[in-house]
Every structure is written in structure tokens, then in C-alpha cells.
Amino acid sequence: MEQHGDGIADVALTCDDVTATAAAAVAAGATVTHSVQGLPVVSGFGDVVHTLLPADPLVNGLPGGRSWVLTPGVTAESATGRITGLDHIAVCLEGGTLEKYADFYREAFGMFRYSSEYVAVGDQAMDSIVVRSDSGSVIFTLVAPDPGKQPGQLDNYLERNGGAGVQHLAFLTGEIIPAVHERRERGVVFLDTPDSYYDMLGERLPGLRVEIEELREAKVLADRDEWGDLLQLFTRSPYPRNTLFFELIQRNGSRGFGSANIRALYEAVERDRLTAG
């Protein structure tokens, strides 16, 4: 906590064979740091670790083998707030280490490279590789600053966080516009999107299945790939050191992470950084 601030310390992974997965991770360069209830915990990126769990069936989306009780007065519907699952985890790495970690997650956990993007904004740039499991249930978006460019927001994150870490969690929803409005009412602060973005959206994405004025009012971003549309919005970090933040994402058939989406995140965070500065 003192070294890294608020954030994610452990990204647990379910495995068909925990022992074999731990051995593969160690062979790929990980170390077994400790165990939890007899389950191995292996090193990942920075000081973030992975507890390896057996692939037991989930009960209402939660691990089995234990009793889960809702907080009094909270219903299952109000607890999820239109969120249906975790879409992906964005990981910020030090510049020059992107290829190393993409290879590590392939060798250690059998994850394959799904896509890659290089985004330059002014004199800054970021590189990214998306890796995912065969099932598609585990997706890491690995991002890193280009060390050959001027320091920017990713370098700032690495400094604030004391090294590599989880930059944001992206939560999947089937209804992003009401989900955004509901969270604003609960005090969640999202990154702003200028009106000029929506003035050109109709030309960029003709036939969008959501009214542009609804997107403008909610400040939701939109993109499209060959499979469909993607709607998303990012929060500001609610933590004192401005480390971890969150994303809401709605996929209307879209499967990918197009450059427009990655650029949208980078530019939105950059606007917010300059405004706060």
C-alpha cells in the first residue's frame, strides 16, 4: 500500500491443472512467492501476483466451496448495477518490457497474442499487446510507454504506482448509458469528452445503433470493428495517488480493441492530466 498506493495486488487465475500451471509459470521465469490455503501464488508483473485456483464451477459468478452472503439491504441486482462480468484487465508495464511479458504469459499460461497497437499522440507514444486465454475468459491489455519518446501519462502512472501494475479494470455491461447515469448519481466521476467528438461521430460511424445525442449526454465513447460497435467510458481514479481506475464497456458484436479505442483512452486521460495539472 505505501509503496504502490491503492490498486490490485493479486489477479487470481483458474486452471485445469494447478500443479502443471505452476510448473509452467516457474519454467517461464516466475517464482512461487507463497501459498494460500495450499494453493500456489506465482509472480506476475511488478509486485502483482497470481493465485492459481482449481477450475471449480462458479456459483452465481463466485467461486464455490464457501458461503457467500450479501450485505444486509443489498440485492443481487443493486450489487452488480448492470455489470455482467470483467471484460479485460489493462496492465501498465515499464517501457521496453512489453514483448517480454507477452512472451511470459504465452509460455506460463498458454495465452496467445490477440492484437497489438502503437499509438502516438504528439511527442508521446504508447505500445500495446492484447493477450488472451483460449477460452477468452482472461484478457490482459498490456500497455507500455515508448522509451524513445517524451515521458507521458504512462510514465507518470509508473512513477505514482512505484512500478508496473494494473492500470484499469474494464467491466462489461449490456446497458452502458443507464449504467453511467446511475454511477454518476452515486458519485462516480468519469473522464470528460468534448462535444466536438460527437459532432463528427455520425460521419465516422454511420448507422450507429445508439442515438448520438444519448451518447453525447452520457459522454460515452463509440468505436466499430468488422464485427460490430463498441461503447465505453473511463472513470477518473478515485484514489489519492491517481493509480487504478475503471472502465465500463458495452459490446454490440465488437470483439476487438481497435486503435480508435486505445487512442480514445490515451487522449481522454491526457486531457484529464493536463486539466488537473
PDB file of C-alpha atoms in Angstrom:
ATOM      1  CA  MET A   1       0.000   0.000   0.000  1.00  0.00           C
ATOM      2  CA  GLU A   2       2.706   2.511   0.975  1.00  0.00           C
ATOM      3  CA  GLN A   3       4.893   1.589  -1.999  1.00  0.00           C
ATOM      4  CA  HIS A   4       2.196   1.249  -4.655  1.00  0.00           C
ATOM      5  CA  GLY A   5      -0.888   3.078  -3.395  1.00  0.00           C
ATOM      6  CA  ASP A   6      -4.390   1.687  -3.895  1.00  0.00           C
ATOM      7  CA  GLY A   7      -4.580  -0.978  -6.563  1.00  0.00           C
ATOM      8  CA  ILE A   8      -4.702  -4.671  -7.421  1.00  0.00           C
ATOM      9  CA  ALA A   9      -2.223  -6.944  -5.650  1.00  0.00           C
ATOM     10  CA  ASP A  10      -3.419 -10.358  -6.883  1.00  0.00           C
ATOM     11  CA  VAL A  11      -5.106 -11.396 -10.125  1.00  0.00           C
ATOM     12  CA  ALA A  12      -6.259 -14.956  -9.422  1.00  0.00           C
ATOM     13  CA  LEU A  13      -6.417 -17.388 -12.351  1.00  0.00           C
ATOM     14  CA  THR A  14      -8.407 -20.621 -12.535  1.00  0.00           C
ATOM     15  CA  CYS A  15      -6.560 -23.596 -14.019  1.00  0.00           C
ATOM     16  CA  ASP A  16      -7.464 -27.053 -15.267  1.00  0.00           C
ATOM     17  CA  ASP A  17      -4.325 -28.356 -13.528  1.00  0.00           C
ATOM     18  CA  VAL A  18      -2.915 -26.107 -10.800  1.00  0.00           C
ATOM     19  CA  THR A  19       0.294 -28.101 -10.315  1.00  0.00           C
ATOM     20  CA  ALA A  20       1.124 -28.193 -14.027  1.00  0.00           C
ATOM     21  CA  THR A  21       0.317 -24.494 -14.443  1.00  0.00           C
ATOM     22  CA  ALA A  22       2.567 -23.545 -11.523  1.00  0.00           C
ATOM     23  CA  ALA A  23       5.383 -25.609 -13.040  1.00  0.00           C
ATOM     24  CA  ALA A  24       4.917 -23.938 -16.440  1.00  0.00           C
ATOM     25  CA  ALA A  25       4.954 -20.499 -14.825  1.00  0.00           C
ATOM     26  CA  VAL A  26       8.188 -21.267 -12.984  1.00  0.00           C
ATOM     27  CA  ALA A  27       9.749 -22.610 -16.189  1.00  0.00           C
ATOM     28  CA  ALA A  28       8.772 -19.316 -17.891  1.00  0.00           C
ATOM     29  CA  GLY A  29      10.593 -17.297 -15.212  1.00  0.00           C
ATOM     30  CA  ALA A  30       8.017 -16.854 -12.436  1.00  0.00           C
ATOM     31  CA  THR A  31       8.645 -17.678  -8.804  1.00  0.00           C
ATOM     32  CA  VAL A  32       6.275 -19.262  -6.313  1.00  0.00           C
ATOM     33  CA  THR A  33       6.086 -16.482  -3.719  1.00  0.00           C
ATOM     34  CA  HIS A  34       3.894 -18.281  -1.156  1.00  0.00           C
ATOM     35  CA  SER A  35       0.719 -20.360  -0.897  1.00  0.00           C
ATOM     36  CA  VAL A  36      -2.825 -19.593   0.223  1.00  0.00           C
ATOM     37  CA  GLN A  37      -4.806 -22.490   1.686  1.00  0.00           C
ATOM     38  CA  GLY A  38      -2.439 -24.852  -0.096  1.00  0.00           C
ATOM     39  CA  LEU A  39      -2.751 -23.093  -3.472  1.00  0.00           C
ATOM     40  CA  PRO A  40       0.394 -21.698  -5.141  1.00  0.00           C
ATOM     41  CA  VAL A  41       0.838 -17.958  -5.681  1.00  0.00           C
ATOM     42  CA  VAL A  42       3.201 -17.090  -8.537  1.00  0.00           C
ATOM     43  CA  SER A  43       4.803 -13.799  -9.550  1.00  0.00           C
ATOM     44  CA  GLY A  44       3.326 -11.864 -12.460  1.00  0.00           C
ATOM     45  CA  PHE A  45       4.203  -8.270 -13.400  1.00  0.00           C
ATOM     46  CA  GLY A  46       5.740  -5.769 -10.978  1.00  0.00           C
ATOM     47  CA  ASP A  47       4.696  -6.880  -7.498  1.00  0.00           C
ATOM     48  CA  VAL A  48       1.337  -8.223  -8.720  1.00  0.00           C
ATOM     49  CA  VAL A  49       0.945 -11.974  -8.248  1.00  0.00           C
ATOM     50  CA  HIS A  50      -1.397 -14.708  -9.485  1.00  0.00           C
ATOM     51  CA  THR A  51      -3.067 -17.148  -7.101  1.00  0.00           C
ATOM     52  CA  LEU A  52      -3.719 -20.343  -9.068  1.00  0.00           C
ATOM     53  CA  LEU A  53      -7.170 -21.752  -8.383  1.00  0.00           C
ATOM     54  CA  PRO A  54      -8.731 -25.037  -9.495  1.00  0.00           C
ATOM     55  CA  ALA A  55     -11.363 -24.558 -12.193  1.00  0.00           C
ATOM     56  CA  ASP A  56     -14.330 -25.349  -9.941  1.00  0.00           C
ATOM     57  CA  PRO A  57     -17.776 -24.348 -11.207  1.00  0.00           C
ATOM     58  CA  LEU A  58     -18.806 -20.832 -10.204  1.00  0.00           C
ATOM     59  CA  VAL A  59     -21.923 -20.244  -8.122  1.00  0.00           C
ATOM     60  CA  ASN A  60     -23.688 -17.051  -9.225  1.00  0.00           C
ATOM     61  CA  GLY A  61     -20.372 -15.900 -10.673  1.00  0.00           C
ATOM     62  CA  LEU A  62     -18.478 -16.512  -7.408  1.00  0.00           C
ATOM     63  CA  PRO A  63     -16.042 -19.317  -6.526  1.00  0.00           C
ATOM     64  CA  GLY A  64     -17.639 -22.373  -4.965  1.00  0.00           C
ATOM     65  CA  GLY A  65     -16.606 -24.168  -1.809  1.00  0.00           C
ATOM     66  CA  ARG A  66     -17.552 -21.328   0.526  1.00  0.00           C
ATOM     67  CA  SER A  67     -20.603 -19.434   1.708  1.00  0.00           C
ATOM     68  CA  TRP A  68     -21.356 -16.050   0.136  1.00  0.00           C
ATOM     69  CA  VAL A  69     -23.766 -13.688   1.874  1.00  0.00           C
ATOM     70  CA  LEU A  70     -24.956 -10.340   0.513  1.00  0.00           C
ATOM     71  CA  THR A  71     -24.581  -7.287   2.706  1.00  0.00           C
ATOM     72  CA  PRO A  72     -27.896  -6.643   4.514  1.00  0.00           C
ATOM     73  CA  GLY A  73     -30.131  -4.372   2.455  1.00  0.00           C
ATOM     74  CA  VAL A  74     -28.250  -5.089  -0.789  1.00  0.00           C
ATOM     75  CA  THR A  75     -29.882  -7.118  -3.544  1.00  0.00           C
ATOM     76  CA  ALA A  76     -28.015  -9.031  -6.229  1.00  0.00           C
ATOM     77  CA  GLU A  77     -29.329  -6.577  -8.841  1.00  0.00           C
ATOM     78  CA  SER A  78     -28.222  -3.474  -6.962  1.00  0.00           C
ATOM     79  CA  ALA A  79     -24.844  -5.033  -6.165  1.00  0.00           C
ATOM     80  CA  THR A  80     -23.985  -5.678  -9.822  1.00  0.00           C
ATOM     81  CA  GLY A  81     -25.517  -2.437 -11.128  1.00  0.00           C
ATOM     82  CA  ARG A  82     -25.938  -3.756 -14.712  1.00  0.00           C
ATOM     83  CA  ILE A  83     -22.391  -5.182 -14.744  1.00  0.00           C
ATOM     84  CA  THR A  84     -22.285  -8.678 -16.209  1.00  0.00           C
ATOM     85  CA  GLY A  85     -18.611  -9.505 -15.809  1.00  0.00           C
ATOM     86  CA  LEU A  86     -14.995  -8.465 -16.161  1.00  0.00           C
ATOM     87  CA  ASP A  87     -14.178  -7.765 -19.805  1.00  0.00           C
ATOM     88  CA  HIS A  88     -10.416  -7.229 -19.534  1.00  0.00           C
ATOM     89  CA  ILE A  89      -7.581  -6.064 -17.293  1.00  0.00           C
ATOM     90  CA  ALA A  90      -5.243  -3.313 -18.507  1.00  0.00           C
ATOM     91  CA  VAL A  91      -1.666  -3.688 -17.276  1.00  0.00           C
ATOM     92  CA  CYS A  92       0.853  -0.834 -17.418  1.00  0.00           C
ATOM     93  CA  LEU A  93       4.447  -2.027 -17.851  1.00  0.00           C
ATOM     94  CA  GLU A  94       7.801  -0.295 -17.976  1.00  0.00           C
ATOM     95  CA  GLY A  95       8.963   0.817 -21.417  1.00  0.00           C
ATOM     96  CA  GLY A  96      10.901  -1.844 -23.272  1.00  0.00           C
ATOM     97  CA  THR A  97       9.331  -4.807 -21.413  1.00  0.00           C
ATOM     98  CA  LEU A  98       6.172  -5.335 -23.481  1.00  0.00           C
ATOM     99  CA  GLU A  99       7.487  -8.195 -25.632  1.00  0.00           C
ATOM    100  CA  LYS A 100       8.985  -9.919 -22.590  1.00  0.00           C
ATOM    101  CA  TYR A 101       5.677 -10.017 -20.735  1.00  0.00           C
ATOM    102  CA  ALA A 102       3.649 -11.005 -23.792  1.00  0.00           C
ATOM    103  CA  ASP A 103       6.024 -13.968 -24.189  1.00  0.00           C
ATOM    104  CA  PHE A 104       5.816 -14.733 -20.471  1.00  0.00           C
ATOM    105  CA  TYR A 105       2.023 -15.016 -20.478  1.00  0.00           C
ATOM    106  CA  ARG A 106       2.197 -17.281 -23.520  1.00  0.00           C
ATOM    107  CA  GLU A 107       4.802 -19.580 -22.015  1.00  0.00           C
ATOM    108  CA  ALA A 108       3.457 -19.554 -18.460  1.00  0.00           C
ATOM    109  CA  PHE A 109      -0.305 -19.667 -19.016  1.00  0.00           C
ATOM    110  CA  GLY A 110      -0.823 -20.517 -22.684  1.00  0.00           C
ATOM    111  CA  MET A 111      -2.241 -17.090 -23.537  1.00  0.00           C
ATOM    112  CA  PHE A 112      -1.894 -16.008 -27.165  1.00  0.00           C
ATOM    113  CA  ARG A 113      -1.387 -12.609 -28.754  1.00  0.00           C
ATOM    114  CA  TYR A 114      -4.774 -11.351 -29.881  1.00  0.00           C
ATOM    115  CA  SER A 115      -3.894  -7.905 -31.243  1.00  0.00           C
ATOM    116  CA  SER A 116      -1.365  -5.096 -30.979  1.00  0.00           C
ATOM    117  CA  GLU A 117      -1.433  -1.320 -31.462  1.00  0.00           C
ATOM    118  CA  TYR A 118       1.033   1.546 -31.448  1.00  0.00           C
ATOM    119  CA  VAL A 119      -0.489   4.942 -30.658  1.00  0.00           C
ATOM    120  CA  ALA A 120       1.385   8.234 -30.975  1.00  0.00           C
ATOM    121  CA  VAL A 121      -0.131  11.431 -29.577  1.00  0.00           C
ATOM    122  CA  GLY A 122       2.071  14.476 -30.084  1.00  0.00           C
ATOM    123  CA  ASP A 123       5.579  13.721 -28.841  1.00  0.00           C
ATOM    124  CA  GLN A 124       4.371  10.825 -26.662  1.00  0.00           C
ATOM    125  CA  ALA A 125       3.588   7.257 -27.657  1.00  0.00           C
ATOM    126  CA  MET A 126       2.345   4.010 -26.175  1.00  0.00           C
ATOM    127  CA  ASP A 127       2.622   0.449 -27.375  1.00  0.00           C
ATOM    128  CA  SER A 128       0.149  -2.311 -26.542  1.00  0.00           C
ATOM    129  CA  ILE A 129      -0.339  -6.040 -26.950  1.00  0.00           C
ATOM    130  CA  VAL A 130      -3.575  -7.830 -26.037  1.00  0.00           C
ATOM    131  CA  VAL A 131      -3.107 -11.397 -24.780  1.00  0.00           C
ATOM    132  CA  ARG A 132      -5.965 -13.755 -24.008  1.00  0.00           C
ATOM    133  CA  SER A 133      -6.674 -17.313 -22.959  1.00  0.00           C
ATOM    134  CA  ASP A 134      -8.040 -19.890 -25.395  1.00  0.00           C
ATOM    135  CA  SER A 135     -11.435 -19.654 -23.670  1.00  0.00           C
ATOM    136  CA  GLY A 136     -11.472 -15.862 -23.996  1.00  0.00           C
ATOM    137  CA  SER A 137     -12.319 -15.548 -20.304  1.00  0.00           C
ATOM    138  CA  VAL A 138      -8.929 -13.998 -19.416  1.00  0.00           C
ATOM    139  CA  ILE A 139      -7.820 -10.926 -21.375  1.00  0.00           C
ATOM    140  CA  PHE A 140      -4.869  -8.704 -20.478  1.00  0.00           C
ATOM    141  CA  THR A 141      -4.269  -5.490 -22.390  1.00  0.00           C
ATOM    142  CA  LEU A 142      -0.554  -4.893 -21.873  1.00  0.00           C
ATOM    143  CA  VAL A 143       0.481  -1.258 -22.388  1.00  0.00           C
ATOM    144  CA  ALA A 144       3.870   0.437 -22.074  1.00  0.00           C
ATOM    145  CA  PRO A 145       5.337   3.844 -22.917  1.00  0.00           C
ATOM    146  CA  ASP A 146       7.715   4.132 -25.853  1.00  0.00           C
ATOM    147  CA  PRO A 147      11.067   4.869 -24.151  1.00  0.00           C
ATOM    148  CA  GLY A 148      12.210   6.679 -27.294  1.00  0.00           C
ATOM    149  CA  LYS A 149       9.509   9.353 -26.893  1.00  0.00           C
ATOM    150  CA  GLN A 150       8.891  12.080 -24.323  1.00  0.00           C
ATOM    151  CA  PRO A 151       7.574  10.889 -20.914  1.00  0.00           C
ATOM    152  CA  GLY A 152       3.783  10.958 -20.673  1.00  0.00           C
ATOM    153  CA  GLN A 153       0.854   9.613 -18.714  1.00  0.00           C
ATOM    154  CA  LEU A 154       2.085   6.006 -18.625  1.00  0.00           C
ATOM    155  CA  ASP A 155       5.431   7.123 -17.229  1.00  0.00           C
ATOM    156  CA  ASN A 156       3.514   9.184 -14.669  1.00  0.00           C
ATOM    157  CA  TYR A 157       1.458   6.131 -13.697  1.00  0.00           C
ATOM    158  CA  LEU A 158       4.599   4.010 -13.270  1.00  0.00           C
ATOM    159  CA  GLU A 159       6.076   6.684 -11.010  1.00  0.00           C
ATOM    160  CA  ARG A 160       2.922   7.096  -8.913  1.00  0.00           C
ATOM    161  CA  ASN A 161       2.433   3.341  -8.664  1.00  0.00           C
ATOM    162  CA  GLY A 162       6.037   2.529  -7.879  1.00  0.00           C
ATOM    163  CA  GLY A 163       6.390   0.306 -10.945  1.00  0.00           C
ATOM    164  CA  ALA A 164       4.230  -1.882 -13.152  1.00  0.00           C
ATOM    165  CA  GLY A 165       0.665  -2.596 -12.093  1.00  0.00           C
ATOM    166  CA  VAL A 166      -2.981  -2.886 -13.050  1.00  0.00           C
ATOM    167  CA  GLN A 167      -3.899   0.407 -14.724  1.00  0.00           C
ATOM    168  CA  HIS A 168      -7.638  -0.234 -15.013  1.00  0.00           C
ATOM    169  CA  LEU A 169     -10.371  -2.855 -14.803  1.00  0.00           C
ATOM    170  CA  ALA A 170     -12.937  -2.930 -17.624  1.00  0.00           C
ATOM    171  CA  PHE A 171     -16.404  -4.101 -16.592  1.00  0.00           C
ATOM    172  CA  LEU A 172     -18.823  -5.422 -19.198  1.00  0.00           C
ATOM    173  CA  THR A 173     -22.395  -4.152 -19.306  1.00  0.00           C
ATOM    174  CA  GLY A 174     -25.288  -4.631 -21.685  1.00  0.00           C
ATOM    175  CA  GLU A 175     -26.644  -1.136 -20.990  1.00  0.00           C
ATOM    176  CA  ILE A 176     -23.833   1.363 -20.682  1.00  0.00           C
ATOM    177  CA  ILE A 177     -25.854   4.588 -20.881  1.00  0.00           C
ATOM    178  CA  PRO A 178     -28.141   3.893 -17.885  1.00  0.00           C
ATOM    179  CA  ALA A 179     -25.179   2.306 -16.064  1.00  0.00           C
ATOM    180  CA  VAL A 180     -23.179   5.533 -16.487  1.00  0.00           C
ATOM    181  CA  HIS A 181     -26.074   7.725 -15.336  1.00  0.00           C
ATOM    182  CA  GLU A 182     -26.646   5.525 -12.277  1.00  0.00           C
ATOM    183  CA  ARG A 183     -22.996   5.652 -11.287  1.00  0.00           C
ATOM    184  CA  ARG A 184     -22.818   9.403 -11.688  1.00  0.00           C
ATOM    185  CA  GLU A 185     -25.751   9.646  -9.295  1.00  0.00           C
ATOM    186  CA  ARG A 186     -23.704   7.559  -6.841  1.00  0.00           C
ATOM    187  CA  GLY A 187     -20.731   9.906  -7.116  1.00  0.00           C
ATOM    188  CA  VAL A 188     -18.546   8.187  -9.710  1.00  0.00           C
ATOM    189  CA  VAL A 189     -16.558  10.749 -11.734  1.00  0.00           C
ATOM    190  CA  PHE A 190     -15.880   9.885 -15.386  1.00  0.00           C
ATOM    191  CA  LEU A 191     -13.384  11.412 -17.778  1.00  0.00           C
ATOM    192  CA  ASP A 192     -14.880  14.173 -19.904  1.00  0.00           C
ATOM    193  CA  THR A 193     -15.432  14.001 -23.661  1.00  0.00           C
ATOM    194  CA  PRO A 194     -15.607  17.237 -25.693  1.00  0.00           C
ATOM    195  CA  ASP A 195     -18.761  17.981 -27.718  1.00  0.00           C
ATOM    196  CA  SER A 196     -16.666  18.140 -30.881  1.00  0.00           C
ATOM    197  CA  TYR A 197     -16.169  14.379 -30.587  1.00  0.00           C
ATOM    198  CA  TYR A 198     -19.910  13.821 -31.094  1.00  0.00           C
ATOM    199  CA  ASP A 199     -20.198  16.393 -33.882  1.00  0.00           C
ATOM    200  CA  MET A 200     -18.106  14.077 -36.088  1.00  0.00           C
ATOM    201  CA  LEU A 201     -19.308  10.742 -34.711  1.00  0.00           C
ATOM    202  CA  GLY A 202     -22.191  10.358 -37.159  1.00  0.00           C
ATOM    203  CA  GLU A 203     -19.811  10.696 -40.110  1.00  0.00           C
ATOM    204  CA  ARG A 204     -17.256   8.335 -38.575  1.00  0.00           C
ATOM    205  CA  LEU A 205     -19.780   5.659 -37.559  1.00  0.00           C
ATOM    206  CA  PRO A 206     -22.849   5.825 -39.832  1.00  0.00           C
ATOM    207  CA  GLY A 207     -25.702   3.576 -38.772  1.00  0.00           C
ATOM    208  CA  LEU A 208     -24.670   3.523 -35.104  1.00  0.00           C
ATOM    209  CA  ARG A 209     -27.304   1.554 -33.194  1.00  0.00           C
ATOM    210  CA  VAL A 210     -27.434   4.093 -30.355  1.00  0.00           C
ATOM    211  CA  GLU A 211     -28.629   7.683 -30.780  1.00  0.00           C
ATOM    212  CA  ILE A 212     -25.662  10.035 -30.855  1.00  0.00           C
ATOM    213  CA  GLU A 213     -27.439  12.539 -28.603  1.00  0.00           C
ATOM    214  CA  GLU A 214     -27.777   9.841 -25.945  1.00  0.00           C
ATOM    215  CA  LEU A 215     -24.049   9.191 -26.186  1.00  0.00           C
ATOM    216  CA  ARG A 216     -23.327  12.935 -26.026  1.00  0.00           C
ATOM    217  CA  GLU A 217     -25.429  13.358 -22.887  1.00  0.00           C
ATOM    218  CA  ALA A 218     -23.734  10.424 -21.156  1.00  0.00           C
ATOM    219  CA  LYS A 219     -20.278  11.362 -22.613  1.00  0.00           C
ATOM    220  CA  VAL A 220     -19.850   7.751 -23.800  1.00  0.00           C
ATOM    221  CA  LEU A 221     -17.255   6.928 -26.486  1.00  0.00           C
ATOM    222  CA  ALA A 222     -18.018   4.747 -29.507  1.00  0.00           C
ATOM    223  CA  ASP A 223     -15.985   2.704 -31.967  1.00  0.00           C
ATOM    224  CA  ARG A 224     -16.535  -0.026 -34.539  1.00  0.00           C
ATOM    225  CA  ASP A 225     -14.693  -3.033 -35.874  1.00  0.00           C
ATOM    226  CA  GLU A 226     -15.621  -5.617 -38.514  1.00  0.00           C
ATOM    227  CA  TRP A 227     -17.900  -7.438 -36.049  1.00  0.00           C
ATOM    228  CA  GLY A 228     -19.902  -4.571 -34.558  1.00  0.00           C
ATOM    229  CA  ASP A 229     -19.957  -1.494 -32.335  1.00  0.00           C
ATOM    230  CA  LEU A 230     -18.199  -0.843 -29.036  1.00  0.00           C
ATOM    231  CA  LEU A 231     -19.287   1.717 -26.413  1.00  0.00           C
ATOM    232  CA  GLN A 232     -17.072   2.657 -23.471  1.00  0.00           C
ATOM    233  CA  LEU A 233     -16.309   5.236 -20.817  1.00  0.00           C
ATOM    234  CA  PHE A 234     -13.471   5.576 -18.307  1.00  0.00           C
ATOM    235  CA  THR A 235     -13.598   6.846 -14.738  1.00  0.00           C
ATOM    236  CA  ARG A 236     -11.116   9.078 -13.040  1.00  0.00           C
ATOM    237  CA  SER A 237      -9.091   7.272 -10.420  1.00  0.00           C
ATOM    238  CA  PRO A 238     -10.897   7.590  -7.069  1.00  0.00           C
ATOM    239  CA  TYR A 239      -7.642   7.063  -5.174  1.00  0.00           C
ATOM    240  CA  PRO A 240      -5.293   9.688  -3.682  1.00  0.00           C
ATOM    241  CA  ARG A 241      -2.284   8.669  -5.799  1.00  0.00           C
ATOM    242  CA  ASN A 242      -4.328   8.517  -9.003  1.00  0.00           C
ATOM    243  CA  THR A 243      -3.412   4.910  -9.696  1.00  0.00           C
ATOM    244  CA  LEU A 244      -6.162   2.381 -10.513  1.00  0.00           C
ATOM    245  CA  PHE A 245      -9.240   3.496 -12.459  1.00  0.00           C
ATOM    246  CA  PHE A 246     -12.181   1.721 -14.103  1.00  0.00           C
ATOM    247  CA  GLU A 247     -13.968   1.347 -17.423  1.00  0.00           C
ATOM    248  CA  LEU A 248     -17.498   0.455 -18.443  1.00  0.00           C
ATOM    249  CA  ILE A 249     -17.740  -1.268 -21.820  1.00  0.00           C
ATOM    250  CA  GLN A 250     -20.664  -2.437 -23.942  1.00  0.00           C
ATOM    251  CA  ARG A 251     -20.018  -4.727 -26.898  1.00  0.00           C
ATOM    252  CA  ASN A 252     -22.645  -4.716 -29.640  1.00  0.00           C
ATOM    253  CA  GLY A 253     -20.973  -7.540 -31.523  1.00  0.00           C
ATOM    254  CA  SER A 254     -17.491  -5.993 -31.353  1.00  0.00           C
ATOM    255  CA  ARG A 255     -14.701  -8.387 -30.419  1.00  0.00           C
ATOM    256  CA  GLY A 256     -11.569  -6.306 -30.656  1.00  0.00           C
ATOM    257  CA  PHE A 257      -9.603  -3.389 -29.288  1.00  0.00           C
ATOM    258  CA  GLY A 258      -9.290  -1.006 -32.241  1.00  0.00           C
ATOM    259  CA  SER A 259      -6.784   1.801 -32.383  1.00  0.00           C
ATOM    260  CA  ALA A 260      -9.574   4.363 -32.011  1.00  0.00           C
ATOM    261  CA  ASN A 261     -10.462   2.874 -28.618  1.00  0.00           C
ATOM    262  CA  ILE A 262      -6.896   2.814 -27.366  1.00  0.00           C
ATOM    263  CA  ARG A 263      -6.306   6.317 -28.673  1.00  0.00           C
ATOM    264  CA  ALA A 264      -9.559   7.472 -27.021  1.00  0.00           C
ATOM    265  CA  LEU A 265      -8.365   6.226 -23.638  1.00  0.00           C
ATOM    266  CA  TYR A 266      -4.931   7.766 -24.047  1.00  0.00           C
ATOM    267  CA  GLU A 267      -6.274  11.133 -25.189  1.00  0.00           C
ATOM    268  CA  ALA A 268      -9.022  11.221 -22.526  1.00  0.00           C
ATOM    269  CA  VAL A 269      -6.538  10.519 -19.741  1.00  0.00           C
ATOM    270  CA  GLU A 270      -4.108  13.045 -21.235  1.00  0.00           C
ATOM    271  CA  ARG A 271      -6.792  15.777 -21.286  1.00  0.00           C
ATOM    272  CA  ASP A 272      -7.643  14.997 -17.687  1.00  0.00           C
ATOM    273  CA  ARG A 273      -3.965  15.024 -16.678  1.00  0.00           C
ATOM    274  CA  LEU A 274      -3.346  18.409 -18.277  1.00  0.00           C
ATOM    275  CA  THR A 275      -6.531  19.886 -16.784  1.00  0.00           C
ATOM    276  CA  ALA A 276      -5.628  18.618 -13.305  1.00  0.00           C
ATOM    277  CA  GLY A 277      -2.109  19.959 -13.737  1.00  0.00           C
TER     278      GLY A 277
END
